[in-house]
Amino acid sequence: MAATQEEIVAGLAEIVNEIAGIPVEDVQLDKSFTDDLDVDSLSMVEVVVAAEERFDVKIPDEDVKNLKTVGDATDYILKHQG
Amino acid sequence: MSSTNRTVVVTGIGATTPLGGDAASTWEGLVAGKSGVKPLEEDWAADQAVRIAARVAVEPTEVLPRPQARRLDRSAQFALIAAKEAWADAGFEAKAGEDPTVDPDRLGAVIASGIGGVTTLLDQYDVLKEKGVRRVSPHTVPMLMPNGPSANVGLAVGARAGVHTPVSACASGAEAIGYAIEMIRTGRADVVVAGGTEAAIHPLPIAAFGNMMAMSKNNDDPQGASRPYDVARDGFVLGEGAGVVVLESAEHAAKRGARVYAEAVGQGISADAHDIVQPEPEGRGISHALQNLLDRTDLNPAEIVHVNAHATSTPAGDIAELKALRKVFGDDTDHFAVSATKSMTGHLLGGAGGVESVATVLALYHRVAPPTINVENLDPEAEANADVVRGEARKLPVEGRIAALNDSFGFGGHNVVLAFRTV
């Protein structure tokens, strides 16, 4: 069953917490991965791979650069999840 | 004084070792004659011929924030912990520049390991085989590169004068400190964070060293397995951890009123050109390094009262080193209290020179030589050549200037001797 927007944000929050140590409550739709959440380019790859596994979605490398905020990633996953 | 012959001093120390999570607890363990060797309880150890090792006393993940720890190889975690301790111990309150007493352009970092990020390399290869290409960590390369510990320490303190990683197997840590001394002596830097680290307790290195017949297989007596100079010694015990010192030009240290532990007098370096792994049995290469040390510094053999020996507990190596000391220093050797601290810490490979430099500096500072433990039957060849501190720590002369050596030798025939003395 497809995840809801709320479930995706909660899932991303857990992933970002694990990788960057940011408190889950700080991971919100308008937050930028690099500017607000301490996720640098290498860690972003980790976030993407973890999200792919969790939400059964493929995020090709060329699309990763468009995922600036948690909202961008959530929309992408909502649209592409299997 | 010319900028190519400046006096170098030690103003900070840090360590994380099988005896303790910092320099103070490590020193306490050394003086008490404590062994850090334990049985390997992991499932993979069951098939190994060698089932003992000296793991760090405090896991780095208990000290470092998780997001930072997970992107550092274990060897870099150790290095960073020891370097941060040394940096604070030297009296710096923030990274260079933010702390106005040290200019980032005049600060260097030289941290070495013998093997590099071997656990990252092997673990990520397991990930590749078991979970596929996509799951290989994007942090793998910066984690496994041998300069990773040096680069991470350099980033932490803000070092811009140069960050280096000399690699010479088990002499790496000592070579790093020697390199750092030269950076300051020749005027390239005023302050350098230097030392060695190693994290190689993993089934592959253990199997490989075991198959070389280099390691002790005394699995039934872990704490008694590392026994340099004992007639029953049968190889080294693998240890892990890091030791780091802050080196500084005497002038720079005086200007900011820093506490000085000891002077880093200099180094003697040579290579055996004998065999890729066997030590030259008469210690010719080691003698050459010791002679270079005397020729290149104003070290006075009459002042040397202590040697932190390389002595890994191998049959050939332990004696070759003592013969070299006797050959170069003659009767002066009689007043060298020789300690093999690997009897307690195990052999930290590239970390050894770092940890043992910390131990040597503290031996001078406290005027106490730590013991060599587990010597039940002293090898007659050791007895004939040196005064080995056995069983209990020994007080060193309480007055006057005293000096000490720290020897490190590595596979490949690398010989590095560092000299320190009181100020």
Coordinates of C-alpha atoms in Angstrom, one line a residue:
Chain A
M1 CA 0.0 0.0 0.0
A2 CA 1.3 3.4 -0.9
A3 CA 2.6 5.7 1.8
T4 CA 0.8 9.0 2.7
Q5 CA 2.5 12.3 2.7
E6 CA 2.6 12.2 6.5
E7 CA 4.2 8.7 6.5
I8 CA 6.8 9.8 4.0
V9 CA 7.8 12.8 6.0
A10 CA 8.0 10.7 9.1
G11 CA 10.1 8.1 7.3
L12 CA 12.5 10.7 5.9
A13 CA 12.8 12.2 9.3
E14 CA 14.0 8.9 10.7
I15 CA 16.5 8.5 7.9
V16 CA 17.8 12.0 8.3
N17 CA 18.1 11.5 12.0
E18 CA 20.1 8.3 11.5
I19 CA 22.4 9.8 8.9
A20 CA 22.9 13.4 10.1
G21 CA 21.8 13.3 13.7
I22 CA 19.1 16.0 13.2
P23 CA 16.1 15.6 15.6
V24 CA 13.1 14.1 13.8
E25 CA 10.8 17.0 14.7
D26 CA 13.1 19.4 12.8
V27 CA 12.6 17.5 9.5
Q28 CA 9.7 19.3 7.9
L29 CA 8.5 19.9 4.3
D30 CA 10.1 23.3 3.9
K31 CA 13.6 22.3 5.2
S32 CA 16.5 22.2 2.8
F33 CA 18.6 19.0 3.1
T34 CA 21.9 20.8 2.7
D35 CA 21.2 24.2 4.3
D36 CA 19.0 23.2 7.2
L37 CA 19.6 19.5 7.9
D38 CA 23.4 19.0 7.6
V39 CA 23.0 16.6 4.7
D40 CA 26.0 17.1 2.4
S41 CA 26.2 15.7 -1.1
L42 CA 27.6 12.3 0.0
S43 CA 25.1 11.9 2.8
M44 CA 22.3 12.9 0.3
V45 CA 23.2 9.7 -1.6
E46 CA 22.7 7.7 1.6
V47 CA 19.3 9.4 2.2
V48 CA 18.2 8.6 -1.3
V49 CA 19.3 4.9 -1.1
A50 CA 17.6 4.5 2.3
A51 CA 14.4 6.2 0.9
E52 CA 14.4 4.0 -2.1
E53 CA 14.4 0.9 0.1
R54 CA 11.9 2.2 2.5
F55 CA 9.3 3.5 0.0
D56 CA 9.9 1.0 -2.9
V57 CA 10.8 3.7 -5.3
K58 CA 13.7 4.3 -7.8
I59 CA 15.3 7.7 -7.7
P60 CA 17.8 8.0 -10.6
D61 CA 21.0 10.1 -10.0
E62 CA 19.8 12.8 -12.5
D63 CA 16.7 13.4 -10.4
V64 CA 18.5 13.6 -7.0
K65 CA 19.8 17.1 -7.7
N66 CA 16.2 18.4 -8.0
L67 CA 15.4 17.2 -4.4
K68 CA 16.4 20.3 -2.5
T69 CA 13.9 20.1 0.3
V70 CA 12.1 17.5 2.3
G71 CA 8.9 18.6 0.4
D72 CA 10.6 18.0 -3.0
A73 CA 11.6 14.5 -1.9
T74 CA 8.1 13.8 -0.4
D75 CA 6.4 14.9 -3.7
Y76 CA 8.8 12.8 -5.7
I77 CA 8.1 9.7 -3.6
L78 CA 4.4 10.2 -3.6
K79 CA 4.4 10.3 -7.4
H80 CA 6.8 7.5 -8.1
Q81 CA 6.3 4.9 -5.3
G82 CA 5.5 1.4 -6.4
Chain B
M1 CA 68.3 30.8 16.2
S2 CA 67.9 30.1 12.5
S3 CA 64.6 29.0 11.1
T4 CA 66.0 25.7 10.0
N5 CA 67.2 24.6 13.4
R6 CA 64.4 25.5 15.8
T7 CA 63.8 23.8 19.1
V8 CA 60.6 21.7 19.1
V9 CA 58.6 20.9 22.2
V10 CA 55.6 18.7 23.2
T11 CA 52.8 20.7 24.6
G12 CA 49.8 18.3 24.3
I13 CA 49.1 14.6 24.4
G14 CA 46.1 12.4 23.7
A15 CA 45.5 8.7 23.4
T16 CA 42.8 6.1 23.1
T17 CA 44.2 2.6 23.8
P18 CA 43.5 -0.9 25.1
L19 CA 44.4 0.5 28.5
G20 CA 42.1 3.6 28.6
G21 CA 40.1 6.1 26.6
D22 CA 42.6 8.9 27.2
A23 CA 46.3 9.6 27.9
A24 CA 45.9 9.7 31.7
S25 CA 44.1 6.4 32.0
T26 CA 46.5 4.8 29.5
W27 CA 49.5 6.0 31.6
E28 CA 47.9 4.7 34.8
G29 CA 47.4 1.3 33.2
L30 CA 51.0 1.3 31.9
V31 CA 52.5 2.2 35.3
A32 CA 50.3 -0.4 37.0
G33 CA 51.5 -3.1 34.6
K34 CA 48.0 -3.8 33.3
S35 CA 47.3 -6.0 30.2
G36 CA 44.8 -4.8 27.6
V37 CA 44.7 -8.2 25.8
K38 CA 41.4 -10.2 25.8
P39 CA 39.9 -13.2 24.0
L40 CA 38.1 -12.4 20.7
E41 CA 34.5 -13.4 21.4
E42 CA 33.2 -12.7 17.9
D43 CA 31.8 -15.6 15.8
W44 CA 34.4 -15.2 13.2
A45 CA 37.2 -15.7 15.7
A46 CA 36.3 -19.3 16.3
D47 CA 38.0 -20.5 13.1
Q48 CA 41.1 -18.4 13.6
A49 CA 44.5 -19.7 14.8
V50 CA 44.8 -16.4 16.8
R51 CA 41.8 -15.7 19.0
I52 CA 43.2 -12.8 21.2
A53 CA 43.6 -9.1 20.6
A54 CA 43.9 -5.8 22.5
R55 CA 40.8 -3.8 21.7
V56 CA 40.4 -0.2 22.8
A57 CA 39.1 0.2 26.4
V58 CA 36.5 2.8 25.3
E59 CA 34.5 2.3 22.1
P60 CA 34.8 5.4 19.9
T61 CA 31.0 5.5 19.4
E62 CA 30.7 6.2 23.1
V63 CA 32.6 9.4 22.6
L64 CA 31.9 10.7 19.1
P65 CA 28.5 11.9 17.9
R66 CA 26.8 9.1 15.8
P67 CA 26.5 11.1 12.5
Q68 CA 30.3 11.9 12.7
A69 CA 31.3 8.3 13.8
R70 CA 29.4 6.6 10.9
R71 CA 31.3 8.5 8.3
L72 CA 34.8 7.8 9.7
D73 CA 36.8 4.6 9.5
R74 CA 37.5 3.2 13.0
S75 CA 41.2 4.3 12.6
A76 CA 40.0 7.9 11.9
Q77 CA 37.7 7.7 14.9
F78 CA 40.6 6.8 17.2
A79 CA 42.8 9.5 15.6
L80 CA 40.2 12.2 16.1
I81 CA 39.5 11.3 19.7
A82 CA 43.2 11.3 20.5
A83 CA 43.9 14.5 18.5
K84 CA 41.0 16.4 20.2
E85 CA 42.3 15.4 23.6
A86 CA 45.9 16.5 22.7
W87 CA 44.6 19.8 21.2
A88 CA 42.6 20.7 24.4
D89 CA 45.5 19.4 26.5
A90 CA 47.8 21.9 24.7
G91 CA 45.5 24.7 25.9
F92 CA 43.8 25.5 22.6
E93 CA 40.2 26.5 23.1
A94 CA 38.9 26.2 19.5
K95 CA 40.3 25.4 16.1
A96 CA 43.1 27.5 14.7
G97 CA 42.1 31.0 13.8
E98 CA 39.1 30.9 16.1
D99 CA 41.6 30.5 18.9
P100 CA 43.8 33.5 18.2
T101 CA 47.0 31.9 19.7
V102 CA 47.4 29.7 16.6
D103 CA 47.4 30.7 13.0
P104 CA 45.9 28.1 10.7
D105 CA 48.5 28.8 8.0
R106 CA 51.2 27.9 10.5
L107 CA 49.5 24.7 11.7
G108 CA 50.0 21.2 10.3
A109 CA 48.7 17.7 10.9
V110 CA 50.7 14.5 10.3
I111 CA 48.8 11.3 11.3
A112 CA 49.7 7.9 10.0
S113 CA 48.5 4.4 10.0
G114 CA 50.1 1.2 8.7
I115 CA 47.2 -0.2 6.9
G116 CA 44.6 2.5 6.4
G117 CA 40.9 2.0 6.4
V118 CA 41.0 -1.8 6.1
T119 CA 37.8 -2.5 8.0
T120 CA 35.9 -0.1 5.8
L121 CA 37.3 -1.6 2.7
L122 CA 36.5 -5.2 3.7
D123 CA 33.1 -4.4 5.2
Q124 CA 32.0 -2.5 2.1
Y125 CA 33.1 -5.3 -0.1
D126 CA 30.8 -7.5 2.0
V127 CA 28.0 -5.0 1.4
L128 CA 28.7 -5.1 -2.4
K129 CA 28.6 -8.8 -2.5
E130 CA 25.6 -9.3 -0.3
K131 CA 23.4 -6.3 -1.0
G132 CA 24.6 -4.9 -4.4
V133 CA 26.2 -1.9 -6.0
R134 CA 23.6 0.6 -4.9
R135 CA 24.2 -0.1 -1.2
V136 CA 27.9 0.6 -1.1
S137 CA 28.4 3.7 1.1
P138 CA 29.2 6.9 -0.7
H139 CA 31.6 7.6 2.2
T140 CA 33.7 4.5 1.4
V141 CA 36.6 6.3 -0.4
P142 CA 37.2 9.1 2.2
M143 CA 36.9 6.4 4.9
L144 CA 39.3 3.9 3.5
M145 CA 42.0 6.3 2.2
P146 CA 45.1 6.1 4.4
N147 CA 45.3 9.9 4.6
G148 CA 41.7 9.9 6.0
P149 CA 42.7 10.1 9.7
S150 CA 45.2 12.9 8.9
A151 CA 42.7 14.8 6.8
N152 CA 40.0 14.5 9.4
V153 CA 42.3 15.7 12.2
G154 CA 43.5 18.6 9.9
L155 CA 39.8 19.6 9.4
A156 CA 39.0 19.4 13.1
V157 CA 41.9 21.7 14.1
G158 CA 42.0 23.9 11.0
A159 CA 45.5 22.9 9.8
R160 CA 46.5 24.7 6.6
A161 CA 50.3 24.5 6.6
G162 CA 50.2 20.9 5.3
V163 CA 48.5 17.6 6.2
H164 CA 50.6 14.5 5.6
T165 CA 50.5 10.7 6.0
P166 CA 53.8 8.9 5.9
V167 CA 53.3 5.1 5.6
S168 CA 55.9 2.7 6.8
A169 CA 54.0 -0.2 8.4
C170 CA 54.6 -0.4 12.1
A171 CA 57.0 2.6 12.0
S172 CA 54.3 4.9 10.5
G173 CA 53.3 6.6 13.8
A174 CA 56.9 7.4 14.7
E175 CA 57.6 8.5 11.2
A176 CA 54.6 10.9 11.4
I177 CA 56.0 12.5 14.6
G178 CA 59.5 12.7 13.0
Y179 CA 58.0 14.4 10.0
A180 CA 56.2 16.8 12.2
I181 CA 59.4 17.7 14.1
E182 CA 61.1 18.5 10.8
M183 CA 58.1 20.7 9.7
I184 CA 58.6 22.8 12.7
R185 CA 62.4 22.7 12.7
T186 CA 62.6 23.8 9.1
G187 CA 60.1 26.6 9.6
R188 CA 57.2 25.2 7.6
A189 CA 54.9 25.3 10.6
D190 CA 54.8 26.5 14.2
V191 CA 52.4 23.9 15.6
V192 CA 51.8 20.3 14.3
V193 CA 49.4 17.7 15.5
A194 CA 51.1 14.4 15.0
G195 CA 50.8 10.7 15.8
G196 CA 49.6 7.3 14.7
T197 CA 46.4 5.2 14.6
E198 CA 45.4 1.7 13.7
A199 CA 42.2 -0.3 13.6
A200 CA 42.9 -3.7 12.0
I201 CA 41.2 -6.2 14.3
H202 CA 39.2 -7.9 11.6
P203 CA 39.3 -11.6 10.4
L204 CA 41.3 -10.9 7.3
P205 CA 44.3 -9.1 8.9
I206 CA 44.2 -11.6 11.8
A207 CA 44.3 -14.6 9.4
A208 CA 47.0 -13.0 7.3
F209 CA 49.3 -12.0 10.2
G210 CA 48.6 -15.4 11.8
N211 CA 49.6 -17.2 8.6
M212 CA 52.8 -15.3 8.5
M213 CA 53.6 -16.9 11.9
A214 CA 54.0 -13.3 13.3
M215 CA 51.4 -13.5 16.0
S216 CA 51.2 -15.2 19.4
K217 CA 48.9 -18.2 19.4
N218 CA 48.8 -18.2 23.2
N219 CA 45.0 -18.2 23.2
D220 CA 44.7 -19.8 26.6
D221 CA 46.5 -17.0 28.3
P222 CA 45.5 -13.7 26.7
Q223 CA 47.0 -11.4 29.3
G224 CA 50.3 -13.3 29.3
A225 CA 50.6 -13.7 25.5
S226 CA 52.5 -10.5 24.7
R227 CA 55.8 -11.3 26.5
P228 CA 58.8 -9.3 25.0
Y229 CA 62.2 -10.6 26.1
D230 CA 60.8 -13.8 27.7
V231 CA 62.3 -17.0 26.4
A232 CA 58.8 -18.3 25.6
R233 CA 57.7 -15.3 23.4
D234 CA 56.0 -16.5 20.2
G235 CA 54.9 -13.4 18.3
F236 CA 53.0 -10.1 18.8
V237 CA 49.4 -9.6 19.9
L238 CA 47.4 -7.2 17.7
G239 CA 46.2 -4.0 19.4
E240 CA 44.3 -1.0 18.2
G241 CA 44.0 2.7 19.1
A242 CA 45.8 6.0 18.6
G243 CA 48.3 8.2 20.2
V244 CA 48.8 11.9 19.3
V245 CA 51.0 14.7 20.4
V246 CA 50.9 18.4 19.8
L247 CA 54.4 19.6 18.8
E248 CA 55.3 23.2 18.8
S249 CA 58.3 25.5 18.3
A250 CA 59.7 26.3 21.7
E251 CA 59.3 30.0 20.8
H252 CA 55.6 29.7 19.9
A253 CA 55.0 27.7 23.1
A254 CA 56.8 30.2 25.3
K255 CA 54.9 33.1 23.7
R256 CA 51.5 31.7 24.6
G257 CA 52.7 30.4 28.0
A258 CA 52.0 26.8 27.2
R259 CA 52.9 23.9 29.5
V260 CA 55.9 22.0 28.0
Y261 CA 56.0 18.2 28.7
A262 CA 59.4 17.6 27.0
E263 CA 61.6 18.6 24.1
A264 CA 61.3 16.6 20.9
V265 CA 65.0 16.4 20.2
G266 CA 64.8 14.8 16.8
Q267 CA 64.7 11.6 14.8
G268 CA 67.1 9.0 13.4
I269 CA 65.9 7.1 10.3
S270 CA 67.3 4.3 8.2
A271 CA 66.2 1.3 6.1
D272 CA 67.5 -2.3 6.4
A273 CA 67.6 -3.3 2.7
H274 CA 67.6 -6.8 4.0
D275 CA 64.2 -8.5 3.8
I276 CA 60.6 -7.5 3.3
V277 CA 59.5 -8.7 6.7
Q278 CA 62.4 -10.3 8.6
P279 CA 64.5 -7.9 10.8
E280 CA 68.2 -7.9 10.1
P281 CA 69.3 -10.2 12.9
E282 CA 72.3 -8.1 14.1
G283 CA 70.3 -4.9 14.1
R284 CA 72.5 -3.2 11.5
G285 CA 69.7 -1.0 10.1
I286 CA 68.6 -0.1 13.6
S287 CA 72.2 0.8 14.6
H288 CA 72.3 3.0 11.5
A289 CA 69.1 4.8 12.6
L290 CA 70.5 5.3 16.1
Q291 CA 73.8 6.6 14.7
N292 CA 71.9 9.0 12.5
L293 CA 70.0 10.3 15.5
L294 CA 73.3 11.0 17.3
D295 CA 74.9 12.6 14.3
R296 CA 71.9 14.9 13.5
T297 CA 71.0 16.1 17.0
D298 CA 72.8 17.3 20.1
L299 CA 71.5 14.4 22.1
N300 CA 73.9 13.4 24.8
P301 CA 74.0 9.6 25.4
A302 CA 74.9 10.2 29.1
E303 CA 71.5 11.8 29.6
I304 CA 69.5 8.8 28.1
V305 CA 67.9 6.9 31.0
H306 CA 65.0 5.2 29.3
V307 CA 64.1 3.5 26.0
N308 CA 60.5 2.6 25.0
A309 CA 61.6 -0.3 22.8
H310 CA 59.9 -1.5 19.7
A311 CA 60.0 -5.0 21.1
T312 CA 56.8 -6.7 19.8
S313 CA 57.4 -10.1 21.4
T314 CA 58.9 -11.8 18.3
P315 CA 61.8 -14.1 18.7
A316 CA 64.2 -12.3 16.3
G317 CA 63.2 -8.7 16.5
D318 CA 63.4 -8.1 20.3
I319 CA 67.0 -9.1 20.5
A320 CA 68.2 -7.4 17.3
E321 CA 67.0 -4.1 18.8
L322 CA 68.9 -4.6 22.0
K323 CA 72.1 -5.5 20.2
A324 CA 71.9 -2.3 18.1
L325 CA 71.5 -0.2 21.3
R326 CA 74.5 -1.9 22.8
K327 CA 76.5 -1.5 19.7
V328 CA 75.9 2.2 19.3
F329 CA 75.8 3.3 22.9
G330 CA 78.3 0.9 24.5
D331 CA 78.5 1.2 28.3
D332 CA 75.9 4.1 28.2
T333 CA 73.4 1.3 27.6
D334 CA 73.8 0.3 31.2
H335 CA 71.8 3.3 32.4
F336 CA 69.0 2.8 29.9
A337 CA 65.8 1.4 31.6
V338 CA 64.3 -0.5 28.7
S339 CA 60.5 -0.9 28.7
A340 CA 58.4 -2.9 26.2
T341 CA 55.0 -1.4 26.7
K342 CA 53.6 -3.7 23.9
S343 CA 53.5 -6.3 26.6
M344 CA 50.5 -4.4 27.9
T345 CA 48.9 -2.6 24.9
G346 CA 49.6 -5.2 22.3
H347 CA 51.1 -4.1 19.0
L348 CA 49.2 -1.1 17.5
L349 CA 51.1 -1.3 14.2
G350 CA 51.0 2.2 12.7
G351 CA 49.5 3.4 16.0
A352 CA 52.4 2.1 18.1
G353 CA 54.7 5.1 17.4
G354 CA 52.0 7.5 18.5
V355 CA 51.0 5.7 21.7
E356 CA 54.6 4.9 22.6
S357 CA 55.7 8.5 22.0
V358 CA 52.9 9.6 24.5
A359 CA 54.3 6.9 26.9
T360 CA 57.9 8.1 26.4
V361 CA 57.0 11.7 27.0
L362 CA 55.0 10.9 30.1
A363 CA 57.9 8.7 31.4
L364 CA 60.1 11.7 31.2
Y365 CA 57.5 14.1 32.6
H366 CA 56.7 11.8 35.6
R367 CA 60.3 10.4 35.7
V368 CA 58.9 6.8 35.8
A369 CA 59.7 4.0 33.4
P370 CA 56.7 1.7 32.9
P371 CA 57.4 -2.1 33.2
T372 CA 57.6 -4.9 30.7
I373 CA 55.1 -7.4 32.0
N374 CA 55.0 -11.2 31.5
V375 CA 58.8 -11.7 31.6
E376 CA 59.0 -14.9 33.6
N377 CA 62.3 -16.1 32.1
L378 CA 64.4 -13.3 30.7
D379 CA 66.1 -14.3 27.5
P380 CA 69.8 -14.5 28.3
E381 CA 70.6 -12.5 25.1
A382 CA 68.3 -9.7 26.4
E383 CA 70.0 -9.8 29.8
A384 CA 73.4 -9.6 28.2
N385 CA 72.6 -6.5 26.2
A386 CA 70.1 -4.4 28.2
D387 CA 68.6 -3.5 31.6
V388 CA 64.9 -4.5 31.0
V389 CA 62.4 -3.0 33.4
R390 CA 60.5 -6.1 34.5
G391 CA 57.4 -6.6 36.6
E392 CA 57.0 -3.2 38.2
A393 CA 57.5 0.4 37.1
R394 CA 60.8 1.9 38.0
K395 CA 61.6 5.5 39.1
L396 CA 64.0 7.4 36.9
P397 CA 66.6 10.0 38.2
V398 CA 64.7 12.8 39.9
E399 CA 67.2 15.5 39.1
G400 CA 68.9 16.9 36.1
R401 CA 68.1 16.7 32.4
I402 CA 67.1 13.2 31.3
A403 CA 66.4 11.9 27.8
A404 CA 64.5 8.9 26.4
L405 CA 64.2 7.1 23.0
N406 CA 61.2 5.6 21.3
D407 CA 62.0 3.0 18.7
S408 CA 59.7 1.9 15.9
F409 CA 60.4 -0.5 13.1
G410 CA 58.2 -1.7 10.3
F411 CA 57.8 -4.4 7.7
G412 CA 59.7 -3.2 4.7
G413 CA 62.8 -2.6 6.9
H414 CA 61.8 0.9 8.1
N415 CA 63.6 2.1 11.2
V416 CA 62.6 5.2 13.1
V417 CA 64.0 6.4 16.4
L418 CA 62.6 9.4 18.2
A419 CA 64.4 11.2 21.0
F420 CA 62.8 13.3 23.7
R421 CA 64.3 15.0 26.8
T422 CA 63.2 17.0 29.8
V423 CA 63.3 20.8 29.6

